[in-house]
Tab-separated table of C-alpha atoms in Angstrom:
chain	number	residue	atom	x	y	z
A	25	UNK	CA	49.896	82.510	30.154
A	26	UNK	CA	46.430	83.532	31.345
A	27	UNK	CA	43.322	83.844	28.851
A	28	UNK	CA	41.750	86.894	29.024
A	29	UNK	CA	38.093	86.953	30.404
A	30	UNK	CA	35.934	88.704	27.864
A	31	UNK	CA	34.492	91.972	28.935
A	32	UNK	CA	30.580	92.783	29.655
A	33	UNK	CA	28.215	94.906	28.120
A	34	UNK	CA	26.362	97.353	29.919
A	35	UNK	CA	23.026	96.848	28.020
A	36	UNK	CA	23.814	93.112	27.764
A	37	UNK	CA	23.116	92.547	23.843
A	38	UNK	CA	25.345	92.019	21.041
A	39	UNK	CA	25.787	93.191	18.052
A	40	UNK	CA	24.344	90.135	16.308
A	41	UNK	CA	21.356	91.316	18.347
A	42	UNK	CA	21.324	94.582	16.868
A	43	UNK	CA	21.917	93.742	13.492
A	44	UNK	CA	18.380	90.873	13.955
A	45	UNK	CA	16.205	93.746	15.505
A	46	UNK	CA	17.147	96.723	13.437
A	47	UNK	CA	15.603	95.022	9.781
A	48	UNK	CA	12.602	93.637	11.574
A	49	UNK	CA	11.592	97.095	13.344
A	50	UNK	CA	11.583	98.393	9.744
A	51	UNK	CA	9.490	95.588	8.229
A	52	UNK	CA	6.918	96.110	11.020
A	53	UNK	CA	6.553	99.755	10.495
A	54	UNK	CA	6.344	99.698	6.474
A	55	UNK	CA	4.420	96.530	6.046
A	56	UNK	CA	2.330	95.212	9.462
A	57	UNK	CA	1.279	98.578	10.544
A	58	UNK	CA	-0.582	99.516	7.491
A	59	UNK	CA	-1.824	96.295	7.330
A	60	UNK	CA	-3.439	96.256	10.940
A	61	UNK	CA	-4.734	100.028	10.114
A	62	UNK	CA	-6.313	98.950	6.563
A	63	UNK	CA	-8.216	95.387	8.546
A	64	UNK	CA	-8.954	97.416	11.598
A	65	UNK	CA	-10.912	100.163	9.472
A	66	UNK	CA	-12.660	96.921	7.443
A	67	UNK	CA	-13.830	95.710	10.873
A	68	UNK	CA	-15.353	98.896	12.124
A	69	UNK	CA	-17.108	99.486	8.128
A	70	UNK	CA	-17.960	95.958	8.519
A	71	UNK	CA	-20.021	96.345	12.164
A	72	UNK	CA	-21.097	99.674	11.057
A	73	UNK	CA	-22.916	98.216	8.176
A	74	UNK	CA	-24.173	95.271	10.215
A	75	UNK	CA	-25.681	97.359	12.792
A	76	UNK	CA	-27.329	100.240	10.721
A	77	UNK	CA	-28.055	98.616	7.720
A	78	UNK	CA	-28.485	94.745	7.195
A	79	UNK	CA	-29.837	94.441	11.071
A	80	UNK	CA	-32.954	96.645	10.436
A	81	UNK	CA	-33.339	95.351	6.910
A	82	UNK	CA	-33.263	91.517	8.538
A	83	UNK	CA	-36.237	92.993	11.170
A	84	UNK	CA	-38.282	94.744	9.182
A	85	UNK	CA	-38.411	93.766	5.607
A	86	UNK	CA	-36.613	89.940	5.149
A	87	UNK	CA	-38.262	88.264	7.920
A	88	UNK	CA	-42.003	89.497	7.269
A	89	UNK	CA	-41.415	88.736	3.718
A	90	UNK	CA	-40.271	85.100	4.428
A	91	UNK	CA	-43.055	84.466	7.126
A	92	UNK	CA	-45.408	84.946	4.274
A	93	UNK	CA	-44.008	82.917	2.004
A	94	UNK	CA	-43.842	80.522	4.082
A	95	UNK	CA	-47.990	81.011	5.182
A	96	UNK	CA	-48.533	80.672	1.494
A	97	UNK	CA	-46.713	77.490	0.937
A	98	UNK	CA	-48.192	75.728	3.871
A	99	UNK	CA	-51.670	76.618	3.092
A	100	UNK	CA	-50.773	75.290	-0.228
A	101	UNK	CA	-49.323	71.992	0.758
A	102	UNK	CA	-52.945	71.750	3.035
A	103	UNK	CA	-55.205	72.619	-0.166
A	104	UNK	CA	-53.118	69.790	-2.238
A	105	UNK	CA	-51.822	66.878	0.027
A	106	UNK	CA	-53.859	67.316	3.021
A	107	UNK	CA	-57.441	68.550	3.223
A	108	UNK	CA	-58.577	66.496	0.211
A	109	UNK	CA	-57.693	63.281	2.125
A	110	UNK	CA	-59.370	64.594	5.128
A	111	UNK	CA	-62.403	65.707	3.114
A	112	UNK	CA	-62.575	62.228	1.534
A	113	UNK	CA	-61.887	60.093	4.897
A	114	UNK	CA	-64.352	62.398	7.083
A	115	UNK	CA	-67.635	63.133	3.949
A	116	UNK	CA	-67.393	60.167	2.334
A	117	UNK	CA	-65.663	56.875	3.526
A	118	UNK	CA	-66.986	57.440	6.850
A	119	UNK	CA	-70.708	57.839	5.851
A	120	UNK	CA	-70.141	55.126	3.429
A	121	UNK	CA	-68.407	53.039	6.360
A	122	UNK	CA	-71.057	53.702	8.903
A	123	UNK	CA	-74.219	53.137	6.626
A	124	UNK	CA	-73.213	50.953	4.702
A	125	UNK	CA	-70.630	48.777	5.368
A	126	UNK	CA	-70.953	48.165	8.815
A	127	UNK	CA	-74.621	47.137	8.935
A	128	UNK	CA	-73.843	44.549	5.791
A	129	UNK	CA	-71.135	43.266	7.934
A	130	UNK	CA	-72.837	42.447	11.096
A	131	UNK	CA	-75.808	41.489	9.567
A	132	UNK	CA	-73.333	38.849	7.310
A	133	UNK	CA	-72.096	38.145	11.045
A	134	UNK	CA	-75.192	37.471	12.330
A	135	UNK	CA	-77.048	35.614	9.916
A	136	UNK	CA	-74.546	34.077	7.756
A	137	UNK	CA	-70.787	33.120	9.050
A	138	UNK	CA	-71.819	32.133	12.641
A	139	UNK	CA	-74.566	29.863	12.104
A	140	UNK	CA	-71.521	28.119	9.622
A	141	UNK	CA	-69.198	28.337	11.872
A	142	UNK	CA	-71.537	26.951	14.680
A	143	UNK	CA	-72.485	23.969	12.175
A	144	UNK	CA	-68.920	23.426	11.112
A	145	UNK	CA	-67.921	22.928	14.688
A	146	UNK	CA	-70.586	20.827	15.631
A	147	UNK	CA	-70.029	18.310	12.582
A	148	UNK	CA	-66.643	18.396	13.823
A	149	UNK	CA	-66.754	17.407	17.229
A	150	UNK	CA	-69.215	14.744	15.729
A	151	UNK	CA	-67.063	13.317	13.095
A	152	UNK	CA	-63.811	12.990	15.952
A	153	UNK	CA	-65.805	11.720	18.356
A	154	UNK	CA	-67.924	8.944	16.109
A	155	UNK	CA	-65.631	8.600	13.325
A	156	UNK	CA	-61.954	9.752	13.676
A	157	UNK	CA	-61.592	8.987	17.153
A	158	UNK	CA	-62.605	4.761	16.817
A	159	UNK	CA	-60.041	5.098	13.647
A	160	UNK	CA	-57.560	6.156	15.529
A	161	UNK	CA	-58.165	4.006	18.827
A	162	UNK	CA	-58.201	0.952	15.697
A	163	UNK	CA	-55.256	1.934	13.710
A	164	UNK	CA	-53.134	2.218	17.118
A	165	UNK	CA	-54.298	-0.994	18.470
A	166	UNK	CA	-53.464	-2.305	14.808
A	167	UNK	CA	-49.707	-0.949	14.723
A	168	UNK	CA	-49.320	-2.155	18.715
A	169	UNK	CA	-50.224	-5.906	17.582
A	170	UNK	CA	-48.212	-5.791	14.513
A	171	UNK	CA	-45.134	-4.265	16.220
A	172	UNK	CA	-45.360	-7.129	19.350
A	173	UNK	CA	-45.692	-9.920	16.885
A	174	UNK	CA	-42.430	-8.581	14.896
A	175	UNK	CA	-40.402	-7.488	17.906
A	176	UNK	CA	-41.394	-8.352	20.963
A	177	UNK	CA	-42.963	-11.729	20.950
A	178	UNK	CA	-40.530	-13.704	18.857
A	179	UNK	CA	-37.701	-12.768	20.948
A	180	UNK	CA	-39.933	-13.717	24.114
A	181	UNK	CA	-41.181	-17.031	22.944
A	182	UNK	CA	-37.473	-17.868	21.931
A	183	UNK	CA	-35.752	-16.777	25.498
A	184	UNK	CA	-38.649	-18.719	27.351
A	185	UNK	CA	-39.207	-21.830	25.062
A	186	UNK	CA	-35.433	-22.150	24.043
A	187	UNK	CA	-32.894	-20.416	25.430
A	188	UNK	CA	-33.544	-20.091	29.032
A	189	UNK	CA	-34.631	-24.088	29.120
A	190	UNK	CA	-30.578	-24.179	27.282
A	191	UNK	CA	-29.039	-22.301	29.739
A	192	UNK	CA	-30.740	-24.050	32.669
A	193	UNK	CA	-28.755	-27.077	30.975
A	194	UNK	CA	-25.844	-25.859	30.095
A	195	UNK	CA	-25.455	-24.565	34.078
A	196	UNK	CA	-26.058	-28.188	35.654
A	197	UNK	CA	-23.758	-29.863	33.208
A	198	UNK	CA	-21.040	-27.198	33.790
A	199	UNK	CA	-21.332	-27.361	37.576
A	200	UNK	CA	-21.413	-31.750	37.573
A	201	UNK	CA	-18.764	-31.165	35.499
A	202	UNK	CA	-17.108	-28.542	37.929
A	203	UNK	CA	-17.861	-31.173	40.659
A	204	UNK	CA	-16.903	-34.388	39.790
A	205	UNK	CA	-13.995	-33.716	36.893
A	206	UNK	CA	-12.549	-30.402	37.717
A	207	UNK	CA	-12.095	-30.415	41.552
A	208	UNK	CA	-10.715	-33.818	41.488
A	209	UNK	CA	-8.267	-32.874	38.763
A	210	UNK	CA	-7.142	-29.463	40.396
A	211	UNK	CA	-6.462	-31.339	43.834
A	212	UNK	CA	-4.705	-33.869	42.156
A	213	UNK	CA	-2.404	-31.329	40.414
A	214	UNK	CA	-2.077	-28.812	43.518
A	215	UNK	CA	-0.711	-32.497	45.909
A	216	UNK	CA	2.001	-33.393	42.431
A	217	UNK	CA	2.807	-29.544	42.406
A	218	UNK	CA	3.590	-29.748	45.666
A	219	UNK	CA	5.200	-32.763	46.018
A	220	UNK	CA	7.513	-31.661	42.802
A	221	UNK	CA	8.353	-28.176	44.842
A	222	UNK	CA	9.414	-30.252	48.119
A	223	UNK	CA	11.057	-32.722	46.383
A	224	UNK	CA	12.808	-31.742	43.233
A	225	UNK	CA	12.561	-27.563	42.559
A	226	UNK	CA	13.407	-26.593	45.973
A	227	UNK	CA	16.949	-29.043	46.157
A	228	UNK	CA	17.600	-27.972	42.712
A	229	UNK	CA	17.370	-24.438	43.448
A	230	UNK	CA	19.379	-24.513	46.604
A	231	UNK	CA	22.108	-26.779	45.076
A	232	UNK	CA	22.479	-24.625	42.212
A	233	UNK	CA	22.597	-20.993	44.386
A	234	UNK	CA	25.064	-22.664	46.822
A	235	UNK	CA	27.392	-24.516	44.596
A	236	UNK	CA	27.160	-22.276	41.214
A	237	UNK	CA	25.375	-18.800	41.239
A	238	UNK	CA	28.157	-17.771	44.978
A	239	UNK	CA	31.371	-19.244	43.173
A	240	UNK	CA	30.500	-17.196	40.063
A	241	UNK	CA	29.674	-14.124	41.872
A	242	UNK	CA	32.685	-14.535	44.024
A	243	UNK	CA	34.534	-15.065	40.914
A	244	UNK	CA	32.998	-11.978	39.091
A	245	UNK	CA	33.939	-9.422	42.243
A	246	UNK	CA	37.648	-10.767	41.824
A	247	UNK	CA	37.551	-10.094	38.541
A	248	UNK	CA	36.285	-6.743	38.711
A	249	UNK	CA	38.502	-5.741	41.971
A	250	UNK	CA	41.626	-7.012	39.426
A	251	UNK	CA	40.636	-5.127	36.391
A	252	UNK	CA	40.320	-1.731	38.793
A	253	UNK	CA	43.857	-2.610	39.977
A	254	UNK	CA	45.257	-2.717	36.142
A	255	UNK	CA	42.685	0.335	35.089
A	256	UNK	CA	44.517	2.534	37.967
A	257	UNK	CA	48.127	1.294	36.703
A	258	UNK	CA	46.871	2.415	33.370
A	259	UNK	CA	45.900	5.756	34.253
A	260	UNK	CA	49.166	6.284	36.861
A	261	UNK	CA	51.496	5.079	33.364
A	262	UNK	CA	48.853	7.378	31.059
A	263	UNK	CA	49.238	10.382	33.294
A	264	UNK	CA	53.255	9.766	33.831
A	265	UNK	CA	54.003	9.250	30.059
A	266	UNK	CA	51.701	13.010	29.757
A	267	UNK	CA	53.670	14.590	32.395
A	268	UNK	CA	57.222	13.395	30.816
A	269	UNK	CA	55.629	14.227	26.782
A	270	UNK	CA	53.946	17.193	27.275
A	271	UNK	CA	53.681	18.688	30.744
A	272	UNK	CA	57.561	18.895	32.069
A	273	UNK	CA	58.580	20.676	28.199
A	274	UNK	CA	55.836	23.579	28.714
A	275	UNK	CA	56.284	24.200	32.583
A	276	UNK	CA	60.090	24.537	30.922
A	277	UNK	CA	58.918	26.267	28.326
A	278	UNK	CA	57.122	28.854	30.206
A	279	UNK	CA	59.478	28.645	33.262
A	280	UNK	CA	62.863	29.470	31.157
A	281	UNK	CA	61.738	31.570	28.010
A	282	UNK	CA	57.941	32.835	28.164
A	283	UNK	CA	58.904	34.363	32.104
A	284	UNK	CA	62.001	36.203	31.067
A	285	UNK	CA	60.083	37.587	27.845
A	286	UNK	CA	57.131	38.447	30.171
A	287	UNK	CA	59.328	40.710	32.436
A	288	UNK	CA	61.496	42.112	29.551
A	289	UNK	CA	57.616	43.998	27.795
A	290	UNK	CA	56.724	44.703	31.149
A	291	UNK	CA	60.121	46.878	32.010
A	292	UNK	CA	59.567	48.046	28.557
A	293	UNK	CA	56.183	49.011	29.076
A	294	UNK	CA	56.856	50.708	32.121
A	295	UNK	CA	59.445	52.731	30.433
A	296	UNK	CA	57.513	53.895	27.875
A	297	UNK	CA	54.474	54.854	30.238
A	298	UNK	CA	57.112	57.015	32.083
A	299	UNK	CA	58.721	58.431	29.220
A	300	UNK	CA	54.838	59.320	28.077
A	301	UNK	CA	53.671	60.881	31.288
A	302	UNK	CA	56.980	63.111	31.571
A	303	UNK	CA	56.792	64.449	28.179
A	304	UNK	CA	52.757	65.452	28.792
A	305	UNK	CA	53.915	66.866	32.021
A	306	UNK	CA	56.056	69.217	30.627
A	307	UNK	CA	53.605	70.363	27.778
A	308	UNK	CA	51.240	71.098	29.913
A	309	UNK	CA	53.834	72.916	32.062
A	310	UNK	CA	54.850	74.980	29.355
A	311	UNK	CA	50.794	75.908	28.009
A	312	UNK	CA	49.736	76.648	31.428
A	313	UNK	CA	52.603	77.380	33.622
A	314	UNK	CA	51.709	74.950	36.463
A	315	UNK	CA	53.016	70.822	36.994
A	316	UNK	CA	50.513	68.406	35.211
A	317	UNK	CA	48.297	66.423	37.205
A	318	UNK	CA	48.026	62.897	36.201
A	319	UNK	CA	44.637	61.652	36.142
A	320	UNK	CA	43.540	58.631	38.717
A	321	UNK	CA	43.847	55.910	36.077
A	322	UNK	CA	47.438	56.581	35.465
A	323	UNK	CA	48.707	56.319	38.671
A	324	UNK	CA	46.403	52.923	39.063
A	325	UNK	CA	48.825	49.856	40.761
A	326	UNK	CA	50.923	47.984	37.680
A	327	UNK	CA	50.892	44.225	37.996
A	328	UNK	CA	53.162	42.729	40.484
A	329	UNK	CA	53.599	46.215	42.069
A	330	UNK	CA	52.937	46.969	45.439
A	331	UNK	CA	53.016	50.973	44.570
A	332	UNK	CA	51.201	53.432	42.526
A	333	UNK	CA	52.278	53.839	39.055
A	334	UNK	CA	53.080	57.853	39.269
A	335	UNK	CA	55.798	56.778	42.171
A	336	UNK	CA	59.413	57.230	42.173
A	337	UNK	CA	59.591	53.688	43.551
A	338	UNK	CA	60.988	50.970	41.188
A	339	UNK	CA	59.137	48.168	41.198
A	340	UNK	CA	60.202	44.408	41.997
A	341	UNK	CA	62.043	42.550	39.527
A	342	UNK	CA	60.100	39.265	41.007
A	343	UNK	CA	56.254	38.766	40.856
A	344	UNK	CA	53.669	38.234	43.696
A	345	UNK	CA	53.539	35.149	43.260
A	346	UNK	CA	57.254	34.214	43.224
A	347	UNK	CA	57.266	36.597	46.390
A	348	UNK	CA	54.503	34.007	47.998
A	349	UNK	CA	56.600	31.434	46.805
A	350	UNK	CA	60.230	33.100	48.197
């Protein structure tokens, strides 16, 4: 059965295109042309009436007019806020300034605030250097005495009068002592410590390594050499007991019923799978008139096959690995 291929148009469009384009070409022509015709006459009133009407009235009569009014507001703003201010800084606080002022100010200066000043300063430098100057040089030399005699010559007069005299003491005593008591006393103890070494720590210490610490090490590797004997038996009689319990019944097990099961789905399987891929062979023989082709996955190798799937082969009863075995 062959589908037949649909047939061309010569101007290439549908009918669904003509049916779209036929409504819209009327809309256009009833409502967007008269629309663009109505705004396109607005536009050309609308520059008309900017060019020959509001233009020249702008030039000629709005912009005169407003330069005027604004001439008249500045001068007014000039007669209110500014030439008064101007009038009053230039005719009367200048004259008033210049006159007036400024000859009372220097002649203040001149006659009055420097000759104070000059007698201020010279009282000044004579009061620090005749007055505040030898207080100063006093109170310092006061503080310096009264700090030495709390701090500094206390502490002196102890170190030289007591302590160091103390130390100096203390140091000959400790080195007669050193001398005559210690050294004596240390050579004494270094000949006994030596003599008790040579005589009783070293024989002791031999005896004891030769004749108890190498028996009881000796003794110790035995033991541990026997217990890794009877750990091993353990283990050997542990792993025996598991092989006879548990192991042997499951390699049975699996050897004499989960095999034979295994081979029976498998046999099924494959029989189904064939039965499968012959019936969709023949549908698809029948829709399109031509043999099936069996896609690449379904012809893919079957366990313990050494052929494709889609084959005419039967496959082994026994499995690789039996065949390895065999």
């Amino acid at each position: 059965m062959e589908l037949e291929k649909p047939r061309d148009g010569g101007s290439g469009e549908g009918c669904l295109v003509g049916v779209v384009r036929v409504p819209v070409k009327i809309v256009a022509l009833i409502v967007v042309l008269p629309v663009r015709v109505v705004w396109d006459l607005l536009v050309a009133f609308g520059q008309a009436v900017q060019r020959h009407v509001l233009g020249p009235f702008s030039v000629y009569v709005l912009q005169p007019v407003l330069r005027g009014i604004g001439w008249v507001l500045t001068v007014l703003l000039k007669l209110v806020f500014v030439w008064p201010w101007v009038g009053l800084g230039r005719y009367v606080l200048r004259p008033v300034y210049e006159h007036l002022v400024a000859p009372v100010g220097r002649a203040l200066y001149a006659y009055l605030l420097r000759p104070l000043g000059e007698a201020l300063s010279w009282i000044g430098r004579g009061g620090m250097r005749y007055l505040l100057a030898p207080l100063a040089k006093g109170v310092m030399w006061l503080v310096w005495a009264l700090c030495m005699t709390l701090f500094v010559w206390p502490w002196v007069g102890l170190w030289r009068y007591v302590l160091a005299p103390v130390g100096r003491g203390l140091a000959w005593v400790a080195a007669v002592f050193h001398r005559y008591v210690l050294t004596p006393v240390g050579q004494g103890l270094a000949v006994l410590g030596s003599a008790v070494y040579r005589y009783l720590l070293r024989p002791v210490g031999v005896g004891a390594y030769a004749y108890v610490l190498v028996p009881l090490g000796q003794a110790l590797v035995w033991a541990w050499h026997v217990a890794g004997r009877i750990v091993r038996a353990v283990w050997r009689g542990v792993r025996l007991v598991g092989w006879v319990l548990v192991g042997r019944p499951v390699s049975q097990v699996y050897r004499h019923v989960l095999k034979p099961v295994g081979h029976v789905v498998r046999e099924v399987w494959r029989t189904v799978r064939a039965t499968v891929r012959e019936v969709r062979a023949d549908v698809r023989k029948v829709l399109f008139g031509v043999p099936g082709r069996e896609p690449a996955r379904s012809r893919a190798r079957t366990l313990g096959s050494t052929t494709a799937a889609g084959t005419n082969a039967p496959a082994p009863e026994i499995s690789l690995q039996e065949q390895k075995q065999g």
